Short mmCIF file of C-alpha atoms and ligand atoms in Angstrom, two decimals:
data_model
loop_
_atom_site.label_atom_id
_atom_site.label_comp_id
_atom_site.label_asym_id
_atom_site.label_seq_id
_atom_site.Cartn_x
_atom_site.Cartn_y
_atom_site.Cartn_z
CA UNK R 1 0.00 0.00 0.00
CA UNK R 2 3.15 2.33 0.01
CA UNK R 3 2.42 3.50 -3.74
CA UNK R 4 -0.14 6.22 -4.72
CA UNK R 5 -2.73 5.48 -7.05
CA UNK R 6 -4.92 7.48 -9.75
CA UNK R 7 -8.03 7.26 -11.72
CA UNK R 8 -11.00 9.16 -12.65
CA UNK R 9 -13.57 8.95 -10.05
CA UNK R 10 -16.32 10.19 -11.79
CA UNK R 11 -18.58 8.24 -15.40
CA UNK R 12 -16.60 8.26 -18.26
CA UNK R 13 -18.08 10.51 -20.64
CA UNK R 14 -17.95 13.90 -21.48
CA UNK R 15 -19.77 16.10 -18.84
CA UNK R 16 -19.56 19.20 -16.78
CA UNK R 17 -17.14 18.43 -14.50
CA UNK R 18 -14.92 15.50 -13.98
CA UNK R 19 -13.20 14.39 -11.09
CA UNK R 20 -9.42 12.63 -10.74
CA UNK R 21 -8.88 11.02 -7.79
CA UNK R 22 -5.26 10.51 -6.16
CA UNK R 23 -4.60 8.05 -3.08
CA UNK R 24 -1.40 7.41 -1.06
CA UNK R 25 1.54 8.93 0.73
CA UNK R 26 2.61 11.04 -2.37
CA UNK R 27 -0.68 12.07 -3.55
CA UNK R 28 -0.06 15.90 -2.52
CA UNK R 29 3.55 16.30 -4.26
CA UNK R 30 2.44 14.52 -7.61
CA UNK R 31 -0.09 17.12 -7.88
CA UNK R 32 1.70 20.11 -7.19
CA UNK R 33 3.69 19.50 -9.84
CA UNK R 34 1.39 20.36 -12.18
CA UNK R 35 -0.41 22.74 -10.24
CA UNK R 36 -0.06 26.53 -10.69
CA UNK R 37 -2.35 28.04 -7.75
CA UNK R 38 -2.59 28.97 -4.64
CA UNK R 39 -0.62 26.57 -1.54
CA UNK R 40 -3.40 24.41 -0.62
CA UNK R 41 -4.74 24.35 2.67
CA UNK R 42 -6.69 20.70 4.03
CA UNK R 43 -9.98 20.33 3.11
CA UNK R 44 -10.62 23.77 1.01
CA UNK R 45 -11.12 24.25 -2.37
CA UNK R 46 -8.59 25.84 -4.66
CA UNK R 47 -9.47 27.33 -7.75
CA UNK R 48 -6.40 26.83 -10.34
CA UNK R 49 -4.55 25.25 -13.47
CA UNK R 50 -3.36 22.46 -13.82
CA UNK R 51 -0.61 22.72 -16.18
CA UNK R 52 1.72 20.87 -19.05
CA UNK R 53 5.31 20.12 -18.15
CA UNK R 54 6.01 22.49 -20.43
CA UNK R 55 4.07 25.47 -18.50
CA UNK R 56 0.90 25.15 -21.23
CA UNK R 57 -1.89 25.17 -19.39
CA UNK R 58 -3.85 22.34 -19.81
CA UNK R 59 -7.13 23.00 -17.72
CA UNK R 60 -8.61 25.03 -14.63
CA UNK R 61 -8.93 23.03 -11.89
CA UNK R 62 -10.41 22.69 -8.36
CA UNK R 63 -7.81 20.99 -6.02
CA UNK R 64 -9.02 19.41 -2.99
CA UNK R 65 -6.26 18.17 -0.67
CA UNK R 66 -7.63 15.64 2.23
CA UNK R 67 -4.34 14.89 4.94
CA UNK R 68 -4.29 11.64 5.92
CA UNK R 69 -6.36 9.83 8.19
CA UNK R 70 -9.51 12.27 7.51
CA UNK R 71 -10.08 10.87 4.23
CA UNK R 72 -12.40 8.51 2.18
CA UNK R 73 -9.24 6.06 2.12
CA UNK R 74 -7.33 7.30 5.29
CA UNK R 75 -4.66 8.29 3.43
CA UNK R 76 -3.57 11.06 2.07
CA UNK R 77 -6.11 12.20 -0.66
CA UNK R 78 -6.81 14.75 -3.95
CA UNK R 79 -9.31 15.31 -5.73
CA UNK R 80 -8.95 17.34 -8.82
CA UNK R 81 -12.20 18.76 -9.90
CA UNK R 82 -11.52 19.58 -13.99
CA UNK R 83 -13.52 19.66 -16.97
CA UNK R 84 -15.38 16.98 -17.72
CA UNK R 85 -13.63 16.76 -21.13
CA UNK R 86 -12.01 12.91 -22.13
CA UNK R 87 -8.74 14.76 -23.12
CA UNK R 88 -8.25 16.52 -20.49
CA UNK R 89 -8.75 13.67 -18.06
CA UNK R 90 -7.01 10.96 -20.00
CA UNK R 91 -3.99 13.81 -19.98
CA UNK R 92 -4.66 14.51 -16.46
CA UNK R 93 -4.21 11.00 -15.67
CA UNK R 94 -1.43 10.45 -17.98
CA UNK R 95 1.17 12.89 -16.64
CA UNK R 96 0.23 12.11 -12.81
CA UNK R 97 1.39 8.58 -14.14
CA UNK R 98 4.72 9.65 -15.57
CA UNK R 99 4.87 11.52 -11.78
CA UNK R 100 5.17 8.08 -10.10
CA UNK R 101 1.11 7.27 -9.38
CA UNK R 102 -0.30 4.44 -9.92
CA UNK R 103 -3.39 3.35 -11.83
CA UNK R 104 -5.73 2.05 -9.22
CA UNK R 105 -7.50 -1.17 -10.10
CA UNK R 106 -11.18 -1.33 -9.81
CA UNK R 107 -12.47 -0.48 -6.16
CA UNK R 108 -9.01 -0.08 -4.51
CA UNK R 109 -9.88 3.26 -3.03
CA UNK R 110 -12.78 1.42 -1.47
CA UNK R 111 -10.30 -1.53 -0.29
CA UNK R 112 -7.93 1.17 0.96
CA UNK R 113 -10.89 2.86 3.32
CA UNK R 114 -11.39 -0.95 4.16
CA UNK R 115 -7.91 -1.75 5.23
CA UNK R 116 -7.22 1.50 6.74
CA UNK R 117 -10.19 0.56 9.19
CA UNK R 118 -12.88 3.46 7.69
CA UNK R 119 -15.23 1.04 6.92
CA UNK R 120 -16.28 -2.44 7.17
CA UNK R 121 -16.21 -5.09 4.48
CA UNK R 122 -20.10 -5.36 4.70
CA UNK R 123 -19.99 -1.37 4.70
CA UNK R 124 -17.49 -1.30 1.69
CA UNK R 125 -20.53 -3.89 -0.13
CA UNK R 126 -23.11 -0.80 0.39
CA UNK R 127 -20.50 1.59 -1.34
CA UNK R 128 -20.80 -0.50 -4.60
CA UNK R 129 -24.63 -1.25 -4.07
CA UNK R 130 -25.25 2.74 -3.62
CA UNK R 131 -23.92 3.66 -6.62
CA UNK R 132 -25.76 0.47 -8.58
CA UNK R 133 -28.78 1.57 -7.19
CA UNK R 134 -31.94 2.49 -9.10
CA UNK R 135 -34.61 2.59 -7.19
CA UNK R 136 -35.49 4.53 -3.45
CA UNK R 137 -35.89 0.61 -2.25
CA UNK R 138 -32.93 -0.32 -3.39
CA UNK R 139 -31.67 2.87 -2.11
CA UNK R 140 -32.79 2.54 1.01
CA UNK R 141 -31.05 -0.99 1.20
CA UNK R 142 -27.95 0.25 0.59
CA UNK R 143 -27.44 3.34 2.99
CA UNK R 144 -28.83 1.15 5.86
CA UNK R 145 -26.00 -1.24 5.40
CA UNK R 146 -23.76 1.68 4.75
CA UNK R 147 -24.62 3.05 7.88
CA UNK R 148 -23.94 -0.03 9.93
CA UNK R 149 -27.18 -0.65 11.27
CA UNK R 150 -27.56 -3.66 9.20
CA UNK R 151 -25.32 -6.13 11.34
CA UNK R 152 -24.94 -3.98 14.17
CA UNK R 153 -27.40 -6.67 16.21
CA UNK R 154 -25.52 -9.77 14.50
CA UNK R 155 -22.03 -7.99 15.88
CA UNK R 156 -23.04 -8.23 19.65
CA UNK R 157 -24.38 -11.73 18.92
CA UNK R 158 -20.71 -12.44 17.94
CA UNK R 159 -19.38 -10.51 20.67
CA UNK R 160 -21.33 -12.56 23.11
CA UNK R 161 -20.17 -15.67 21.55
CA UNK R 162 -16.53 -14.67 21.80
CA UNK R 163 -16.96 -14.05 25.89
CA UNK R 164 -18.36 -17.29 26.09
CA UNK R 165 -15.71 -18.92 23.91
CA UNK R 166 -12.80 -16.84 26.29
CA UNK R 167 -14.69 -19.07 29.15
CA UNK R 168 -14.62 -22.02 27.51
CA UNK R 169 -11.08 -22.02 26.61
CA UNK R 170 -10.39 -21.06 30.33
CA UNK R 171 -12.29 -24.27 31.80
CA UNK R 172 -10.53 -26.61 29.04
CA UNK R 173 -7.25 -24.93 30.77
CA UNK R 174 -8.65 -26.28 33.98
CA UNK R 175 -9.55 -29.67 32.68
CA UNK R 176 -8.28 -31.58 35.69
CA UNK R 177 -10.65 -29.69 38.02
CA UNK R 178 -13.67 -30.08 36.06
CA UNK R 179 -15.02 -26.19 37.21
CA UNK R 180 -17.59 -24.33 34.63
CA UNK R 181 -17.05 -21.13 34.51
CA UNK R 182 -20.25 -20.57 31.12
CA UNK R 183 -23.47 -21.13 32.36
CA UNK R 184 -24.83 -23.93 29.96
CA UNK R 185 -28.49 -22.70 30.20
CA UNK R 186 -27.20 -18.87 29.39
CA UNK R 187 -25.24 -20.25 26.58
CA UNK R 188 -28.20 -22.41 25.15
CA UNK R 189 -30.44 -19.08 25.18
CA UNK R 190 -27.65 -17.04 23.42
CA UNK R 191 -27.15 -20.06 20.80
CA UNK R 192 -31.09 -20.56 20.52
CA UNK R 193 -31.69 -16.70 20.07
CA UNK R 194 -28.50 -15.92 17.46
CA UNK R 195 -29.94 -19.25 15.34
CA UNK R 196 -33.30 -17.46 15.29
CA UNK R 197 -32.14 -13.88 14.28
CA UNK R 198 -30.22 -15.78 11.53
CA UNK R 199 -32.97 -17.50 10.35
CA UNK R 200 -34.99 -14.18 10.09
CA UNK R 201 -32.35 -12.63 7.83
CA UNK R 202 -32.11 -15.96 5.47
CA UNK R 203 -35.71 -15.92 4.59
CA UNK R 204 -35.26 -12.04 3.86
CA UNK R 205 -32.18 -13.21 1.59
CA UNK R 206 -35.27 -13.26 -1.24
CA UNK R 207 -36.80 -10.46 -1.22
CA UNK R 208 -33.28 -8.13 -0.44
CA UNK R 209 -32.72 -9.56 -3.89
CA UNK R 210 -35.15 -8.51 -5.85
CA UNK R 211 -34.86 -4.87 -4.11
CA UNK R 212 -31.31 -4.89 -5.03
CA UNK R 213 -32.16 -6.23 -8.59
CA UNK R 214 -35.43 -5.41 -9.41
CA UNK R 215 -38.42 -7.42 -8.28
CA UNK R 216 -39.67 -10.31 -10.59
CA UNK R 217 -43.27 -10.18 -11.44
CA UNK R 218 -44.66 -12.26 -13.99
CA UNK R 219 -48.18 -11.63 -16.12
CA UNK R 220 -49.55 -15.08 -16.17
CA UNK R 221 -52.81 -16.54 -17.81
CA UNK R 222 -55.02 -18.25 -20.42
CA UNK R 223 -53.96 -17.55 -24.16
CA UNK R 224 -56.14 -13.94 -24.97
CA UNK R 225 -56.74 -13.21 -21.41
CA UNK R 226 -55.25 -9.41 -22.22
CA UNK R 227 -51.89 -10.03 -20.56
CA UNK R 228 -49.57 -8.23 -23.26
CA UNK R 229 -52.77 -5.34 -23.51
CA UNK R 230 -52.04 -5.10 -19.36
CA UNK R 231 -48.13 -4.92 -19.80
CA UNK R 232 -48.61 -1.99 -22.40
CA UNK R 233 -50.94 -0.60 -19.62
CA UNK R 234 -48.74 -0.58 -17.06
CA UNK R 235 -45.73 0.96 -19.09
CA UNK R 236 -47.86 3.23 -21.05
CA UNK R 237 -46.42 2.26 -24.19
CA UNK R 238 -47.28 -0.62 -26.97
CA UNK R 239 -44.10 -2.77 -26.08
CA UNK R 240 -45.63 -6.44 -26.62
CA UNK R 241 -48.10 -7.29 -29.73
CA UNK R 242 -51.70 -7.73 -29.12
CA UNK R 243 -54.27 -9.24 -31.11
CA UNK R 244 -57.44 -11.62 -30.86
CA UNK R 245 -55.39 -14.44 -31.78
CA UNK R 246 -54.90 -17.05 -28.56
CA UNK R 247 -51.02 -17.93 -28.19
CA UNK R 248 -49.88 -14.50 -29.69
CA UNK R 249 -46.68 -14.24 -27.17
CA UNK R 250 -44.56 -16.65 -27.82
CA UNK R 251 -41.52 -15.53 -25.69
CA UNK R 252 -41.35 -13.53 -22.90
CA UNK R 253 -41.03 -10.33 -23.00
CA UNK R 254 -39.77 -8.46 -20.26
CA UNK R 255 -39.73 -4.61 -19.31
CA UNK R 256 -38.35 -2.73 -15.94
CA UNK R 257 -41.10 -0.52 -14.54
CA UNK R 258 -40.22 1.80 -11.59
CA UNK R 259 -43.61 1.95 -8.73
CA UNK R 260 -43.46 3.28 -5.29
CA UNK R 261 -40.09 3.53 -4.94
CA UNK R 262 -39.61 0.10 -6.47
CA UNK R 263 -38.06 -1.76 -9.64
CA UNK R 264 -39.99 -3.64 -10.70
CA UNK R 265 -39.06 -6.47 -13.50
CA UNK R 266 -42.22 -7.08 -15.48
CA UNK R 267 -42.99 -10.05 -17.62
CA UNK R 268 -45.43 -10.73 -20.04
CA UNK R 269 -45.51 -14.72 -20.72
CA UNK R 270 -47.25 -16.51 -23.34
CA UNK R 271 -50.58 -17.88 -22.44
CA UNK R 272 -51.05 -21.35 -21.04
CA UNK R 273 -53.14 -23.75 -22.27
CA UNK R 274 -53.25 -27.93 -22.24
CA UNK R 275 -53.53 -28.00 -26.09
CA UNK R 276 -50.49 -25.76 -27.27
CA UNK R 277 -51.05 -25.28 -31.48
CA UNK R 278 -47.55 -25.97 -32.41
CA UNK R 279 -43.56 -26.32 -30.73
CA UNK R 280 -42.90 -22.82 -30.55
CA UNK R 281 -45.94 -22.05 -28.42
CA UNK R 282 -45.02 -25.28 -26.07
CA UNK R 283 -41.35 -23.80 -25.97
CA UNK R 284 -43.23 -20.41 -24.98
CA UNK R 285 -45.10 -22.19 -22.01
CA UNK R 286 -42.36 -23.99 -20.76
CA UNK R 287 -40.45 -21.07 -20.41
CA UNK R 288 -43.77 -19.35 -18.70
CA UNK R 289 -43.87 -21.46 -16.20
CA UNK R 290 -39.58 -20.76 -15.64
CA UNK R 291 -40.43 -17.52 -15.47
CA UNK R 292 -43.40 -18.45 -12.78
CA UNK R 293 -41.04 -19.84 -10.79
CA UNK R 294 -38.44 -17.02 -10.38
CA UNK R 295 -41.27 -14.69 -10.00
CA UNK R 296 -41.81 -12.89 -6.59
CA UNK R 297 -45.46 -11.57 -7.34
CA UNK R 298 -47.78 -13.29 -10.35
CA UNK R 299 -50.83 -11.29 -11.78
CA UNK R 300 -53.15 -13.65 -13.08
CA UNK R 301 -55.02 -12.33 -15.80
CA UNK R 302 -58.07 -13.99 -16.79
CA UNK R 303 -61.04 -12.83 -19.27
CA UNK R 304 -64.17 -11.87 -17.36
CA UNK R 305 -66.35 -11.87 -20.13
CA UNK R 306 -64.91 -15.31 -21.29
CA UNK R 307 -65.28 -16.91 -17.48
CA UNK R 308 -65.98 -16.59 -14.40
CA UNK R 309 -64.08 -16.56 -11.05
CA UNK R 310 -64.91 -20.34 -10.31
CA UNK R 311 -63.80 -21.32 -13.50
CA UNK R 312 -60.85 -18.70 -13.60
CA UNK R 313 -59.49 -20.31 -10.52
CA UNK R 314 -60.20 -23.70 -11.33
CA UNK R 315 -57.94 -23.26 -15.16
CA UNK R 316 -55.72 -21.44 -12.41
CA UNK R 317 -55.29 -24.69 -10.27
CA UNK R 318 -54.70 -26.76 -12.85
CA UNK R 319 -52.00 -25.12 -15.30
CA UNK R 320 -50.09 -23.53 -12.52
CA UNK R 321 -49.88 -26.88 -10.80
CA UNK R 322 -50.40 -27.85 -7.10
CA UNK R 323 -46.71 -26.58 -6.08
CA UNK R 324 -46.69 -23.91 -3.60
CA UNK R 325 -47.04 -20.10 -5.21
CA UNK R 326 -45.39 -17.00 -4.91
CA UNK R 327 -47.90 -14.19 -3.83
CA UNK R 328 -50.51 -14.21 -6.16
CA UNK R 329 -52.87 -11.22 -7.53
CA UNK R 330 -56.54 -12.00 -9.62
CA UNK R 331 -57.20 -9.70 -12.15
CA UNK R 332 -60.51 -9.76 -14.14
CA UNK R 333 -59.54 -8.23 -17.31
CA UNK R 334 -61.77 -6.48 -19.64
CA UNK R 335 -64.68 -5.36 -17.62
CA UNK R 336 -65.83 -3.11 -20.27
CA UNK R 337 -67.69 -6.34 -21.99
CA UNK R 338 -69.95 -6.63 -18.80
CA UNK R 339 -72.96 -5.13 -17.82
CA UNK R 340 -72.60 -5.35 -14.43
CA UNK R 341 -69.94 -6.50 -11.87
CA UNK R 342 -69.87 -10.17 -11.04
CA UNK R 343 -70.04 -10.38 -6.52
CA UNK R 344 -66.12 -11.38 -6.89
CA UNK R 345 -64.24 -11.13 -3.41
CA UNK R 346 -61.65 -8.49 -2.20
CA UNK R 347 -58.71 -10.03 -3.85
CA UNK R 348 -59.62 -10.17 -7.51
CA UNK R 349 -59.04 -6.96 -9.08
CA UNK R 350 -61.45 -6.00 -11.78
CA UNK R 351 -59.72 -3.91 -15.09
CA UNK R 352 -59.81 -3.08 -18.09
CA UNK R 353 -56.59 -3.19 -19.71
CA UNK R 354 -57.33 -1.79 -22.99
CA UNK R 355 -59.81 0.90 -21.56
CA UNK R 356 -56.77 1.16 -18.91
CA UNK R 357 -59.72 0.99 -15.87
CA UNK R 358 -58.73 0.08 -12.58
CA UNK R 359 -55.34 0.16 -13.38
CA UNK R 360 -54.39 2.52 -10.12
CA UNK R 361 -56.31 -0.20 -7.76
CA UNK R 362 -54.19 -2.82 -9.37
CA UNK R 363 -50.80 -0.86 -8.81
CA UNK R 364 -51.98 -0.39 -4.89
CA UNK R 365 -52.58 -4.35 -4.79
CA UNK R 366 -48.98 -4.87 -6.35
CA UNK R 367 -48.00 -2.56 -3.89
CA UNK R 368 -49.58 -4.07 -0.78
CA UNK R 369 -48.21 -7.38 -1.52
CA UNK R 370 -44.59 -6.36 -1.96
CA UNK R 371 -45.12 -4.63 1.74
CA UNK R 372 -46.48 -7.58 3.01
CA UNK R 373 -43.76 -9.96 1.18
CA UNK R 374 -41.16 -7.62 3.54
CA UNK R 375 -39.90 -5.58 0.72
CA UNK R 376 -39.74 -2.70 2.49
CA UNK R 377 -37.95 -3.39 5.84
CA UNK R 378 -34.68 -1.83 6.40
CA UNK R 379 -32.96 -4.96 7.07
CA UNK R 380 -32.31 -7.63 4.09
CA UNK R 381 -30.11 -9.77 3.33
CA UNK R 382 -29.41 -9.20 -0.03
CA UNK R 383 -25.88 -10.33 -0.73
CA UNK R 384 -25.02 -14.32 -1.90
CA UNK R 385 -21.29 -14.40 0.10
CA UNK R 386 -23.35 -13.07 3.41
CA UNK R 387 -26.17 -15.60 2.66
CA UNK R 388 -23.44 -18.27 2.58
CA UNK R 389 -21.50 -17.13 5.91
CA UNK R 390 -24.59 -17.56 7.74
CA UNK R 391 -25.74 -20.76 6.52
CA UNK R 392 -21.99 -22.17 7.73
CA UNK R 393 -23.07 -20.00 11.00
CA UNK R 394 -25.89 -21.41 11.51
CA UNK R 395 -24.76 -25.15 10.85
CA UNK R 396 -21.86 -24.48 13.61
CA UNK R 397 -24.26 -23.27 16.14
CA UNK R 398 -27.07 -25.91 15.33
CA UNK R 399 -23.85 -28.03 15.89
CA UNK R 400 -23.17 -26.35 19.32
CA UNK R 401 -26.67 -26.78 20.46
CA UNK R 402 -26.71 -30.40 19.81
CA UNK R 403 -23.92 -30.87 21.93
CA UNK R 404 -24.95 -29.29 24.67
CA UNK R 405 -28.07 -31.56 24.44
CA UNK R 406 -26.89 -34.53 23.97
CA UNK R 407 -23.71 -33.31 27.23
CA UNK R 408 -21.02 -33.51 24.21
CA UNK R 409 -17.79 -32.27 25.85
CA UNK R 410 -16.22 -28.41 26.12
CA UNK R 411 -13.78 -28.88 23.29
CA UNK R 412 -16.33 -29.94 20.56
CA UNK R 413 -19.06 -27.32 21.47
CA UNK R 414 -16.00 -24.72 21.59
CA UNK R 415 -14.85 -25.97 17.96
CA UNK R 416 -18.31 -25.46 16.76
CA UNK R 417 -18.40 -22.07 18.27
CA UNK R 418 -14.99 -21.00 17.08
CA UNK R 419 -16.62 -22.08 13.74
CA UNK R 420 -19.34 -19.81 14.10
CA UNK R 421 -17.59 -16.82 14.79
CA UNK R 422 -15.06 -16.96 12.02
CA UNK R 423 -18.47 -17.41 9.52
CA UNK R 424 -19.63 -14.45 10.84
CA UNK R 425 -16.59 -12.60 11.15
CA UNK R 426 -16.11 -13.19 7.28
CA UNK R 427 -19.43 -10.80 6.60
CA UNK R 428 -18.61 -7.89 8.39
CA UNK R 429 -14.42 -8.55 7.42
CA UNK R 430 -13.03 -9.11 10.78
CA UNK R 431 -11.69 -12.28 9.67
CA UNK R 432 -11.06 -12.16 5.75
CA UNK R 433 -9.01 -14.37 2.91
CA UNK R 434 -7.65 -12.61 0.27
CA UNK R 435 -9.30 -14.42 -1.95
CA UNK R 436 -12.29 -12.59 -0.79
CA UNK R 437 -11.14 -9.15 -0.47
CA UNK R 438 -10.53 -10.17 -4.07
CA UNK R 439 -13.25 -10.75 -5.64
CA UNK R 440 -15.40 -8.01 -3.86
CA UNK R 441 -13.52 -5.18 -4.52
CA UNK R 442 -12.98 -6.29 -8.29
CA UNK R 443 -16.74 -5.94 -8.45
CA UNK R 444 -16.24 -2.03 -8.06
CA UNK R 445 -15.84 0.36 -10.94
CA UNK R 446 -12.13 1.98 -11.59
CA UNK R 447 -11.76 5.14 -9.36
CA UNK R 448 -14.39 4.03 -6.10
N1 GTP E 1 -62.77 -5.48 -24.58
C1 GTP E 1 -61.55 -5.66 -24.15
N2 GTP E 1 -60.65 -6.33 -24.89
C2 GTP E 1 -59.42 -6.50 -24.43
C3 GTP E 1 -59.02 -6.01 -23.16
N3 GTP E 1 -57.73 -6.35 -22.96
C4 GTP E 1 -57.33 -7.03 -24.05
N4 GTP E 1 -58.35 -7.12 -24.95
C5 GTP E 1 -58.31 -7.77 -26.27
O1 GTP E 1 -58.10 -9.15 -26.09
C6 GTP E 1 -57.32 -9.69 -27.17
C7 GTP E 1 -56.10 -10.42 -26.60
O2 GTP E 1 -55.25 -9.48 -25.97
P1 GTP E 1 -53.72 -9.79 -25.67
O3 GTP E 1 -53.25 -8.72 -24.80
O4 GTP E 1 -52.99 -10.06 -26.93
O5 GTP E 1 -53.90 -11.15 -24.87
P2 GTP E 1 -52.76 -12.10 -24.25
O6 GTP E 1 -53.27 -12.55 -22.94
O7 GTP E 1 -51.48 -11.42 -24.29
O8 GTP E 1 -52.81 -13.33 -25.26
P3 GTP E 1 -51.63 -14.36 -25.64
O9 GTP E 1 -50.41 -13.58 -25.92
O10 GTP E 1 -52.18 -15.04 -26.84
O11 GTP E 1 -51.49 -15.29 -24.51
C8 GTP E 1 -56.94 -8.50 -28.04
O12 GTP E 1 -57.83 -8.42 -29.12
C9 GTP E 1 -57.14 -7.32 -27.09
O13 GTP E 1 -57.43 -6.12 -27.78
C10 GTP E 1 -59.99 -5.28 -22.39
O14 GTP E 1 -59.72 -4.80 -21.29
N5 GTP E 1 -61.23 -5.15 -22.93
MG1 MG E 2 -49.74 -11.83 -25.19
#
């Protein structure tokens, strides 16, 4: 970590401003070099040039010098505010290279803040998410982890379990005297409660997904029901062909749609039916009923001047299959062809997709359900290599209980435990590989 690196921080393309970003104990002198201005002062911004070795200017600059440890990395830090012009940054870059900088790889500044102790590796995670994110959920998501709130409640777990370890490995010292210095029944409760608060965030591993990613719903029904005529709805464009003709979709077609703070992934599948008319239409329900299965919310759509609710759920039942469901949502579709409305019960929602009626009501309903589903809580799991750590977690302490059941001796339940903590450790970075540090920060784009 001796050298200094470089890159611009800021999109590549030409804009207003651009920003180049310099880490590392020379980061100050490798700047001045090219800097005709004033003698900058920590933290304050300088208005100046930055100029060519051989005194042509090149641009006006803002220089921003951050001493070390205040800084995003906790080292010493500048920022060069110039124009956002591709020359002038790639030339920026350029001659702070022939000074002796670096170019940083992808999320090294972000590694540096980690390994200089300014944030944690489950922290450094919510620095990449942040910037991915698209929607206020996903949003959201992202500053609470950033914040530290997210395992703040998992960290005194692991705290706990670390006293209780110290004890253990203090009455294995004492073997010959057989003392016990943990209380078994405390440790049980601790063990019983952290397996619990684990299990909580695994089921939410689901849903933080689709926040993070952009929530899977899929437009399901008979052939003709009006599911491409709601997609268009919804979007308020014509993005999927209608027509009268049963088994017009063939493929899905799928379209993001941001509601209520939420991405949303909307798909349009191709009708199902027993009887499909040819192979490309039984390629086009097989891959409905994929997309069915990675959904997190299904609309089914079926034709309310064509059937009724009995029958609608009934077809339902039997091409969706008796295997449990993601959240479901009725819709009677095209309630313009009735005279009256049928006595259907709260949960079917009756529309009109190519009159667009009842379209509002429906968005509320898609709404409700994603509340309900636990969309919106501040706390998800949402990342695979945390999801991972606590499964191993859990398996130790399940481990841990057993043996305390079944009287298994001090050393085995203190393995388990040791095994526990390290899993654990591994999310928030207290006890990291390289290999991981790896393939995190790699994730990041060049200059975070
Ligand atoms: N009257 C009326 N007709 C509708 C409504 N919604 C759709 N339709 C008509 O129903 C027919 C089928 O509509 P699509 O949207 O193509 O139906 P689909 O469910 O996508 O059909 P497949 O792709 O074949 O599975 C078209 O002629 C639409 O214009 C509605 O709300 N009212
Ligand atoms: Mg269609």
């Amino acid at each position: 970590m001796g050298d200094t690196i470089v890159a611009v921080a800021t999109a590549w393309a030409p804009a207003a401003i651009g920003v180049v970003r310099l880490s590392g104990p020379d980061a100050l002198q490798l700047a001045q070099r090219y800097w005709s201005g004033p003698k900058p002062r920590p933290r304050t911004a300088h208005l100046g040039t930055f100029v060519e070795p051989d005194g042509q200017p090149l641009d006006q600059v803002l220089l921003t010098w951050f001493p070390a440890p205040h800084s995003y990395t906790g080292e010493e830090v500048v920022e060069l505010s110039c124009h956002g012009s591709l020359y002038v940054l790639r030339r920026v870059v350029e001659l702070l290279i022939a000074a002796g900088a670096r170019i940083a790889k992808p999320g090294e500044f972000t590694l540096r803040a980690y390994l200089n102790r300014k944030l944690s590796l489950d922290q450094a995670e919510a620095v990449a998410d942040l910037i991915q994110a698209q929607s206020e959920a996903a949003h959201r998501l992202a500053m609470s982890q950033l914040k530290g709130a997210y395992f703040e409640k998992v960290r005194t777990f692991r705290q706990k379990l670390v006293e209780f370890l110290a004890l253990l490995e203090l009455e294995l010292d004492f073997s010959e005297e057989d003392v016990e210095f943990a209380s078994r029944a405390e440790l049980k409760r601790l063990l019983q409660e952290l397996v619990a608060e684990i299990e909580r965030l695994l089921r939410s591993y689901r849903a933080g997904q689709a926040v993070r990613q952009g929530i899977p719903i899929a437009i399901v029904g008979r052939p003709n029901a009006g599911k491409s005529t709601l997609l268009n709805a919804l979007l308020a464009e014509e993005r999927a062909i209608v027509s009268d003709i049963p088994g017009t979709t063939r493929d899905t077609v799928e379209e993001r749609l941001f509601l209520g703070g939420y991405e949303l992934r909307l798909m349009d599948t191709a009708g199902l039916r027993e009887n499909p008319a040819d192979v490309i239409e039984a390629e086009g329900i097989r891959r409905t009923r994929e997309k069915i299965a990675q959904a997190f919310l299904i609309l089914y759509v079926f034709d309310a001047a064509a059937e009724t609710w009995e029958e609608a759920q009934a077809h339902a039942r039997t091409l969706l299959g008796a295997d449990p469901l993601p959240s479901l949502l009725w819709v009677a579709n095209k309630i313009d062809r009735l005279a009256a409305l049928p006595d259907w019960p709260d949960d079917v929602i009756p529309i009109s997709a190519r009159q667009k009626q009842g379209l509002e009501k429906l968005q509320q309903a898609m709404l409700n359900q994603l509340e309900q589903a636990g969309l919106g809580q501040e706390v998800l799991l949402s990342h695979a290599r945390h999801y991972e750590s606590f499964v191993r977690a859990r398996a130790a302490l399940e481990g841990a209980l057993a043996l305390l059941e079944s009287g298994g001796g001090t050393e085995l339940v203190a393995e388990e435990l040791r095994t526990a903590q390290h899993a654990i450790g591994e999310i928030t970075g207290t006890i990291t590989p390289d290999e991981i540090l790896g393939e995190i920060f790699s994730r990041f784009c060049i200059g975070k």
